[in-house]
């Protein structure tokens, strides 16, 4: 195998961070909020754009290659992506991406340095770097939600100061007459999730947060979002591991088409399984089809295409980063996407407004960057990706 290009690898990780850190903005946008987009619907837009844009590597001189390992990657990414969308919609952009990034760093480090035995200068320093990254990511996610918690203690009359609060977005949807016939939760039809009580009024817990009833049990909406973020990171964090087993010229950019094709195939299969489940449950093909969520194409085609394109950009960057830097460095480095997502959450969605909290967030960001640089240094002269 050719010697790894470290400069290309770190540039690709930077591109990956930009793409991964920005793709969630349309998911949290007004269009998605208005129709209360189903996570699998939004993931379908992402999968389609991932497939379509994957062919652009041909313009870079890459030959068309395919490996079935791309389908295995799709089995990790598509469910993980749907969990991520649910997390963003229900727990918030910055906190959900903090949990996702932290768990991905740990999963990637386990695969790269423990399972694949990718070399490092010092195993102890590599472990220290990983813990610094995770500590920094935890700090960023924690300080990106402090205002959220404080908002619960404010009178409801002052809620208008928080224009981008998650509950305000839900109120806007639930009070929209045009959405009268829509399910109150994106998974309500197929997973038996319903409001806490009959009616279209917002249901809250004693802390003022919305709740969801799943199979007769009540959960806080935000808690389910946090759990979804963890599932995304632990399951979806392995989506590039199959590339380690690809042979010949199907790695790196040669893996992009396989990944996009696998993602689209897995998405179609999940829709088929979802449809069959509803047919069996309702004992009617017509009714099973009728309860499937709408794609809201007129409203969502542009946000969906934008989210999918940005994620695809991040995916290409992370694939090249993993090829050049290794699984244990390349994918964790691309999780600097939390820096980008946090900036969107703080300055665009104003999820954090207190100056002291913002300063603490930036301190955590510096710790994260230092950990990433330390991890890269410990691997830079240790023999490459170890493939």
Short mmCIF file of C-alpha atoms in Angstrom, two decimals:
data_model
loop_
_atom_site.label_atom_id
_atom_site.label_comp_id
_atom_site.label_asym_id
_atom_site.label_seq_id
_atom_site.Cartn_x
_atom_site.Cartn_y
_atom_site.Cartn_z
CA UNK A 1 0.00 0.00 0.00
CA UNK A 2 1.22 3.52 -0.80
CA UNK A 3 2.58 5.65 2.01
CA UNK A 4 -0.17 7.68 3.73
CA UNK A 5 -0.39 11.39 2.95
CA UNK A 6 -0.79 12.99 6.37
CA UNK A 7 -1.47 16.46 4.98
CA UNK A 8 -4.26 15.13 2.79
CA UNK A 9 -5.60 13.12 5.71
CA UNK A 10 -5.85 16.12 8.04
CA UNK A 11 -7.35 18.32 5.32
CA UNK A 12 -9.93 15.61 4.64
CA UNK A 13 -10.71 15.43 8.38
CA UNK A 14 -11.27 19.21 8.34
CA UNK A 15 -13.66 18.88 5.38
CA UNK A 16 -15.39 16.03 7.20
CA UNK A 17 -15.84 18.20 10.29
CA UNK A 18 -17.40 21.02 8.26
CA UNK A 19 -19.83 18.69 6.51
CA UNK A 20 -20.77 16.63 9.57
CA UNK A 21 -21.09 19.78 11.70
CA UNK A 22 -23.42 21.58 9.31
CA UNK A 23 -25.72 18.90 7.88
CA UNK A 24 -27.99 19.04 10.94
CA UNK A 25 -28.92 22.69 10.42
CA UNK A 26 -31.68 21.95 7.87
CA UNK A 27 -32.93 19.11 10.09
CA UNK A 28 -33.56 21.59 12.90
CA UNK A 29 -34.89 24.25 10.52
CA UNK A 30 -38.37 25.75 10.22
CA UNK A 31 -39.42 23.50 7.32
CA UNK A 32 -38.68 20.29 9.20
CA UNK A 33 -40.36 21.68 12.31
CA UNK A 34 -43.49 22.71 10.45
CA UNK A 35 -44.19 19.21 9.14
CA UNK A 36 -42.62 17.42 12.14
CA UNK A 37 -40.53 15.35 9.75
CA UNK A 38 -40.28 11.62 10.37
CA UNK A 39 -36.65 10.59 11.09
CA UNK A 40 -36.69 7.83 8.47
CA UNK A 41 -38.07 10.26 5.88
CA UNK A 42 -35.25 12.71 6.55
CA UNK A 43 -32.75 9.87 6.53
CA UNK A 44 -34.13 8.82 3.14
CA UNK A 45 -33.33 12.26 1.74
CA UNK A 46 -29.81 11.90 3.14
CA UNK A 47 -29.37 8.40 1.73
CA UNK A 48 -30.56 9.47 -1.73
CA UNK A 49 -28.19 12.43 -1.82
CA UNK A 50 -25.38 10.24 -0.50
CA UNK A 51 -25.93 7.88 -3.42
CA UNK A 52 -26.25 10.60 -6.06
CA UNK A 53 -23.25 12.64 -4.92
CA UNK A 54 -21.08 9.54 -4.53
CA UNK A 55 -20.74 9.39 -8.31
CA UNK A 56 -19.01 12.77 -8.33
CA UNK A 57 -15.77 11.01 -7.39
CA UNK A 58 -15.64 9.91 -11.04
CA UNK A 59 -14.97 13.56 -11.92
CA UNK A 60 -11.90 13.36 -9.68
CA UNK A 61 -10.50 10.56 -11.82
CA UNK A 62 -11.67 7.73 -9.57
CA UNK A 63 -12.63 4.54 -11.35
CA UNK A 64 -16.06 3.04 -10.65
CA UNK A 65 -15.55 0.20 -8.17
CA UNK A 66 -17.92 -1.66 -5.89
CA UNK A 67 -17.63 -3.87 -2.85
CA UNK A 68 -20.45 -5.45 -0.83
CA UNK A 69 -18.76 -4.13 2.28
CA UNK A 70 -20.49 -0.86 1.39
CA UNK A 71 -23.83 -2.51 2.18
CA UNK A 72 -22.51 -3.49 5.61
CA UNK A 73 -21.55 0.15 6.13
CA UNK A 74 -25.11 1.07 5.18
CA UNK A 75 -26.46 -1.30 7.85
CA UNK A 76 -24.52 0.71 10.42
CA UNK A 77 -25.08 4.19 9.01
CA UNK A 78 -28.77 4.29 8.03
CA UNK A 79 -30.25 3.28 11.42
CA UNK A 80 -27.63 5.41 13.17
CA UNK A 81 -28.52 8.36 10.95
CA UNK A 82 -32.23 8.02 11.77
CA UNK A 83 -31.39 7.93 15.48
CA UNK A 84 -29.30 11.07 15.02
CA UNK A 85 -32.14 12.93 13.32
CA UNK A 86 -34.53 12.00 16.13
CA UNK A 87 -31.93 13.20 18.65
CA UNK A 88 -31.43 16.55 16.91
CA UNK A 89 -35.17 17.14 16.67
CA UNK A 90 -35.91 16.25 20.29
CA UNK A 91 -32.78 16.92 22.36
CA UNK A 92 -31.19 19.86 20.55
CA UNK A 93 -28.38 20.27 18.05
CA UNK A 94 -25.34 20.86 20.25
CA UNK A 95 -26.05 18.35 23.03
CA UNK A 96 -27.02 15.53 20.69
CA UNK A 97 -23.94 16.01 18.52
CA UNK A 98 -21.79 16.09 21.66
CA UNK A 99 -23.02 12.67 22.69
CA UNK A 100 -22.71 11.33 19.15
CA UNK A 101 -19.16 12.63 18.73
CA UNK A 102 -18.00 11.39 22.13
CA UNK A 103 -19.28 7.87 21.57
CA UNK A 104 -17.89 7.78 18.02
CA UNK A 105 -14.44 8.75 19.29
CA UNK A 106 -14.47 5.90 21.79
CA UNK A 107 -15.86 3.36 19.30
CA UNK A 108 -13.35 4.38 16.63
CA UNK A 109 -10.46 4.22 19.10
CA UNK A 110 -11.49 0.72 20.17
CA UNK A 111 -11.64 -0.44 16.56
CA UNK A 112 -8.45 1.31 15.46
CA UNK A 113 -6.04 0.88 18.33
CA UNK A 114 -7.36 -2.15 20.18
CA UNK A 115 -8.84 -4.37 17.44
CA UNK A 116 -6.89 -3.32 14.32
CA UNK A 117 -3.70 -2.62 16.30
CA UNK A 118 -2.95 0.64 14.50
CA UNK A 119 0.49 1.73 15.74
CA UNK A 120 1.15 4.71 18.02
CA UNK A 121 4.31 6.24 19.49
CA UNK A 122 3.01 5.85 23.02
CA UNK A 123 -0.07 3.85 23.93
CA UNK A 124 -0.42 5.79 27.18
CA UNK A 125 -0.37 9.17 25.43
CA UNK A 126 -2.86 7.91 22.86
CA UNK A 127 -5.25 6.94 25.66
CA UNK A 128 -4.70 10.34 27.28
CA UNK A 129 -5.52 12.04 23.98
CA UNK A 130 -8.76 10.10 23.65
CA UNK A 131 -9.83 10.99 27.18
CA UNK A 132 -9.02 14.66 26.53
CA UNK A 133 -11.16 14.56 23.41
CA UNK A 134 -14.05 12.95 25.26
CA UNK A 135 -13.72 15.35 28.21
CA UNK A 136 -13.75 18.31 25.85
CA UNK A 137 -16.72 16.96 23.93
CA UNK A 138 -18.58 16.38 27.19
CA UNK A 139 -17.83 19.94 28.27
CA UNK A 140 -19.07 21.37 24.99
CA UNK A 141 -22.26 19.34 25.13
CA UNK A 142 -22.82 20.22 28.82
CA UNK A 143 -22.29 23.95 28.40
CA UNK A 144 -24.42 23.99 25.28
CA UNK A 145 -27.46 22.94 27.36
CA UNK A 146 -27.09 25.03 30.52
CA UNK A 147 -29.47 27.69 29.23
CA UNK A 148 -31.98 24.98 28.34
CA UNK A 149 -32.10 23.85 31.96
CA UNK A 150 -32.26 27.39 33.28
CA UNK A 151 -35.17 28.17 30.95
CA UNK A 152 -37.35 25.71 32.85
CA UNK A 153 -37.16 27.95 35.90
CA UNK A 154 -38.41 31.03 34.05
CA UNK A 155 -42.06 32.08 33.86
CA UNK A 156 -43.74 30.92 30.69
CA UNK A 157 -44.37 34.57 29.75
CA UNK A 158 -40.64 35.04 29.19
CA UNK A 159 -40.30 32.06 26.86
CA UNK A 160 -40.47 34.40 23.88
CA UNK A 161 -36.92 35.49 24.63
CA UNK A 162 -35.78 32.04 23.48
CA UNK A 163 -36.85 32.10 19.89
CA UNK A 164 -35.31 28.77 19.02
CA UNK A 165 -36.31 26.73 22.08
CA UNK A 166 -37.32 23.16 21.21
CA UNK A 167 -40.71 23.42 22.94
CA UNK A 168 -41.48 26.67 21.14
CA UNK A 169 -40.89 24.82 17.88
CA UNK A 170 -43.22 22.04 18.99
CA UNK A 171 -45.86 24.61 20.05
CA UNK A 172 -45.68 26.20 16.63
CA UNK A 173 -46.35 22.86 15.04
CA UNK A 174 -49.07 21.67 17.42
CA UNK A 175 -50.98 24.95 17.13
CA UNK A 176 -50.78 24.95 13.34
CA UNK A 177 -54.24 24.17 11.97
CA UNK A 178 -52.70 22.85 8.78
CA UNK A 179 -51.06 20.10 10.79
CA UNK A 180 -54.28 18.99 12.45
CA UNK A 181 -54.26 15.57 10.86
CA UNK A 182 -50.55 14.95 11.31
CA UNK A 183 -49.26 12.59 14.04
CA UNK A 184 -48.03 14.46 17.12
CA UNK A 185 -44.77 12.56 16.97
CA UNK A 186 -42.75 11.53 13.92
CA UNK A 187 -42.83 7.85 14.88
CA UNK A 188 -46.36 7.79 16.26
CA UNK A 189 -47.92 5.69 13.50
CA UNK A 190 -45.44 2.86 13.31
CA UNK A 191 -44.02 2.63 16.82
CA UNK A 192 -47.20 3.18 18.80
CA UNK A 193 -45.96 6.49 20.16
CA UNK A 194 -48.68 8.90 21.18
CA UNK A 195 -49.20 12.11 23.14
CA UNK A 196 -49.38 11.81 26.90
CA UNK A 197 -53.13 12.35 26.75
CA UNK A 198 -55.80 12.87 24.06
CA UNK A 199 -55.97 16.18 22.28
CA UNK A 200 -53.59 18.39 20.35
CA UNK A 201 -52.43 20.49 23.29
CA UNK A 202 -48.81 20.18 24.32
CA UNK A 203 -48.29 17.74 27.15
CA UNK A 204 -45.64 18.49 29.74
CA UNK A 205 -44.00 17.01 32.75
CA UNK A 206 -43.60 18.86 36.02
CA UNK A 207 -40.44 20.42 34.64
CA UNK A 208 -42.23 21.85 31.64
CA UNK A 209 -40.81 19.48 29.05
CA UNK A 210 -42.85 17.49 26.53
CA UNK A 211 -43.42 13.81 27.13
CA UNK A 212 -43.97 10.85 24.83
CA UNK A 213 -45.84 7.64 25.57
CA UNK A 214 -44.17 4.56 24.06
CA UNK A 215 -46.13 1.31 24.33
CA UNK A 216 -47.95 2.61 27.40
CA UNK A 217 -44.89 4.01 29.18
CA UNK A 218 -44.19 7.72 29.54
CA UNK A 219 -40.79 9.16 28.65
CA UNK A 220 -39.49 12.69 28.43
CA UNK A 221 -39.04 13.65 24.80
CA UNK A 222 -35.60 15.05 25.48
CA UNK A 223 -34.45 11.90 27.28
CA UNK A 224 -35.43 9.76 24.31
CA UNK A 225 -33.48 12.17 22.13
CA UNK A 226 -30.38 11.76 24.28
CA UNK A 227 -30.73 7.97 24.15
CA UNK A 228 -31.04 8.15 20.37
CA UNK A 229 -27.84 10.18 20.19
CA UNK A 230 -26.01 7.51 22.18
CA UNK A 231 -27.37 4.77 19.90
CA UNK A 232 -26.26 6.76 16.86
CA UNK A 233 -22.70 7.08 18.14
CA UNK A 234 -22.26 3.51 19.35
CA UNK A 235 -23.91 1.82 16.36
CA UNK A 236 -23.34 4.31 13.55
CA UNK A 237 -19.79 4.98 14.74
CA UNK A 238 -18.72 1.71 13.13
CA UNK A 239 -19.97 2.61 9.65
CA UNK A 240 -16.47 2.91 8.14
CA UNK A 241 -15.05 -0.19 9.81
CA UNK A 242 -16.08 -2.43 6.84
CA UNK A 243 -13.77 -0.36 4.60
CA UNK A 244 -10.89 -1.90 6.55
CA UNK A 245 -11.75 -5.24 4.97
CA UNK A 246 -12.24 -3.99 1.41
CA UNK A 247 -9.66 -5.23 -1.08
CA UNK A 248 -7.77 -3.68 -3.96
CA UNK A 249 -8.79 -0.22 -5.11
CA UNK A 250 -12.12 -0.17 -3.25
CA UNK A 251 -10.72 1.79 -0.30
CA UNK A 252 -10.58 5.56 0.14
CA UNK A 253 -12.41 7.43 -2.62
CA UNK A 254 -12.99 4.06 -4.25
CA UNK A 255 -15.25 3.19 -1.33
CA UNK A 256 -17.55 6.22 -1.72
CA UNK A 257 -19.75 4.70 -4.44
CA UNK A 258 -20.02 1.42 -2.54
CA UNK A 259 -21.03 3.32 0.59
CA UNK A 260 -23.65 5.40 -1.22
CA UNK A 261 -25.11 2.36 -2.96
CA UNK A 262 -25.20 0.39 0.27
CA UNK A 263 -26.89 3.26 2.10
CA UNK A 264 -29.63 3.50 -0.53
CA UNK A 265 -30.23 -0.27 -0.57
CA UNK A 266 -30.47 -0.46 3.23
CA UNK A 267 -32.86 2.51 3.32
CA UNK A 268 -35.16 0.82 0.80
CA UNK A 269 -35.07 -2.42 2.80
CA UNK A 270 -36.00 -0.59 6.01
CA UNK A 271 -39.00 1.00 4.27
CA UNK A 272 -40.08 -2.43 3.03
CA UNK A 273 -39.81 -3.90 6.53
CA UNK A 274 -41.69 -0.94 8.00
CA UNK A 275 -44.47 -1.33 5.45
CA UNK A 276 -44.75 -5.09 6.03
CA UNK A 277 -44.85 -4.54 9.79
CA UNK A 278 -47.78 -2.14 9.43
CA UNK A 279 -49.56 -4.51 7.01
CA UNK A 280 -49.29 -7.36 9.52
CA UNK A 281 -50.28 -5.13 12.42
CA UNK A 282 -53.31 -3.60 10.68
CA UNK A 283 -54.09 -6.70 8.58
CA UNK A 284 -54.57 -4.52 5.52
CA UNK A 285 -52.21 -3.56 2.70
CA UNK A 286 -54.15 -0.36 2.03
CA UNK A 287 -54.17 0.76 5.66
CA UNK A 288 -50.55 -0.30 6.10
CA UNK A 289 -49.57 1.98 3.24
CA UNK A 290 -51.82 4.85 4.38
CA UNK A 291 -50.14 5.17 7.80
CA UNK A 292 -46.63 5.49 6.36
CA UNK A 293 -45.31 9.04 6.89
CA UNK A 294 -45.40 11.59 4.12
CA UNK A 295 -42.19 12.76 2.45
CA UNK A 296 -43.56 16.36 2.32
CA UNK A 297 -41.63 16.77 -0.92
CA UNK A 298 -42.77 20.33 -1.68
CA UNK A 299 -41.56 21.52 1.71
CA UNK A 300 -38.62 19.21 2.38
CA UNK A 301 -36.89 18.64 -0.97
CA UNK A 302 -34.49 21.56 -0.51
CA UNK A 303 -33.70 21.05 3.22
CA UNK A 304 -33.44 17.31 2.63
CA UNK A 305 -31.13 17.71 -0.34
CA UNK A 306 -29.01 20.27 1.54
CA UNK A 307 -28.66 18.04 4.60
CA UNK A 308 -27.80 15.04 2.43
CA UNK A 309 -25.22 16.95 0.39
CA UNK A 310 -23.50 18.38 3.46
CA UNK A 311 -23.40 14.98 5.11
CA UNK A 312 -22.00 13.43 1.92
CA UNK A 313 -19.26 16.06 1.91
CA UNK A 314 -18.41 15.11 5.47
CA UNK A 315 -18.53 11.42 4.60
CA UNK A 316 -16.05 11.76 1.72
CA UNK A 317 -13.75 13.75 4.00
CA UNK A 318 -13.94 11.15 6.77
CA UNK A 319 -13.36 8.26 4.35
CA UNK A 320 -10.18 9.84 3.01
CA UNK A 321 -9.12 10.77 6.55
CA UNK A 322 -9.56 7.16 7.72
CA UNK A 323 -7.62 5.88 4.70
CA UNK A 324 -4.71 8.26 5.30
CA UNK A 325 -4.68 8.49 9.11
CA UNK A 326 -6.28 5.22 10.19
CA UNK A 327 -9.57 4.39 11.89
CA UNK A 328 -8.29 5.38 15.33
CA UNK A 329 -7.27 8.90 14.23
CA UNK A 330 -9.11 9.80 11.03
CA UNK A 331 -12.68 9.29 12.20
CA UNK A 332 -12.17 10.83 15.67
CA UNK A 333 -10.53 13.85 14.03
CA UNK A 334 -13.58 14.38 11.84
CA UNK A 335 -15.66 14.51 15.04
CA UNK A 336 -14.34 18.03 15.49
CA UNK A 337 -17.66 18.51 13.70
CA UNK A 338 -19.01 19.19 17.18
CA UNK A 339 -17.11 22.48 17.10
CA UNK A 340 -19.02 23.44 13.96
CA UNK A 341 -22.36 22.14 15.26
CA UNK A 342 -21.81 23.94 18.56
CA UNK A 343 -21.16 27.23 16.77
CA UNK A 344 -24.39 26.79 14.82
CA UNK A 345 -26.26 26.00 18.04
CA UNK A 346 -24.80 28.94 19.98
CA UNK A 347 -24.72 31.74 17.42
CA UNK A 348 -27.47 30.78 14.97
CA UNK A 349 -30.05 28.91 17.06
CA UNK A 350 -29.02 30.70 20.27
CA UNK A 351 -29.24 27.52 22.33
CA UNK A 352 -26.75 29.22 24.68
CA UNK A 353 -26.99 32.93 25.50
CA UNK A 354 -25.00 33.49 28.71
CA UNK A 355 -21.47 34.89 28.05
CA UNK A 356 -19.87 32.86 30.87
CA UNK A 357 -21.37 29.66 29.55
CA UNK A 358 -20.14 30.44 26.04
CA UNK A 359 -16.62 31.03 27.39
CA UNK A 360 -16.71 27.65 29.17
CA UNK A 361 -17.85 26.06 25.91
CA UNK A 362 -14.85 27.52 24.07
CA UNK A 363 -12.47 26.29 26.81
CA UNK A 364 -13.91 22.80 26.32
CA UNK A 365 -13.43 23.22 22.57
CA UNK A 366 -9.74 24.05 23.11
CA UNK A 367 -9.33 20.89 25.19
CA UNK A 368 -10.94 18.88 22.39
CA UNK A 369 -8.69 20.37 19.71
CA UNK A 370 -5.61 19.72 21.86
CA UNK A 371 -6.68 16.09 22.30
CA UNK A 372 -7.16 15.67 18.55
CA UNK A 373 -3.74 17.18 17.81
CA UNK A 374 -2.11 14.99 20.47
CA UNK A 375 -3.73 11.87 19.04
CA UNK A 376 -2.54 12.83 15.58
CA UNK A 377 1.00 13.44 16.83
CA UNK A 378 1.14 10.09 18.59
CA UNK A 379 0.15 8.35 15.35
CA UNK A 380 1.92 10.55 12.79
CA UNK A 381 5.27 8.78 12.80
CA UNK A 382 4.19 5.34 13.89
CA UNK A 383 3.84 3.67 10.52
CA UNK A 384 0.62 5.03 9.06
CA UNK A 385 -2.90 3.69 9.27
CA UNK A 386 -1.86 0.14 9.98
CA UNK A 387 -3.90 -1.40 7.15
#
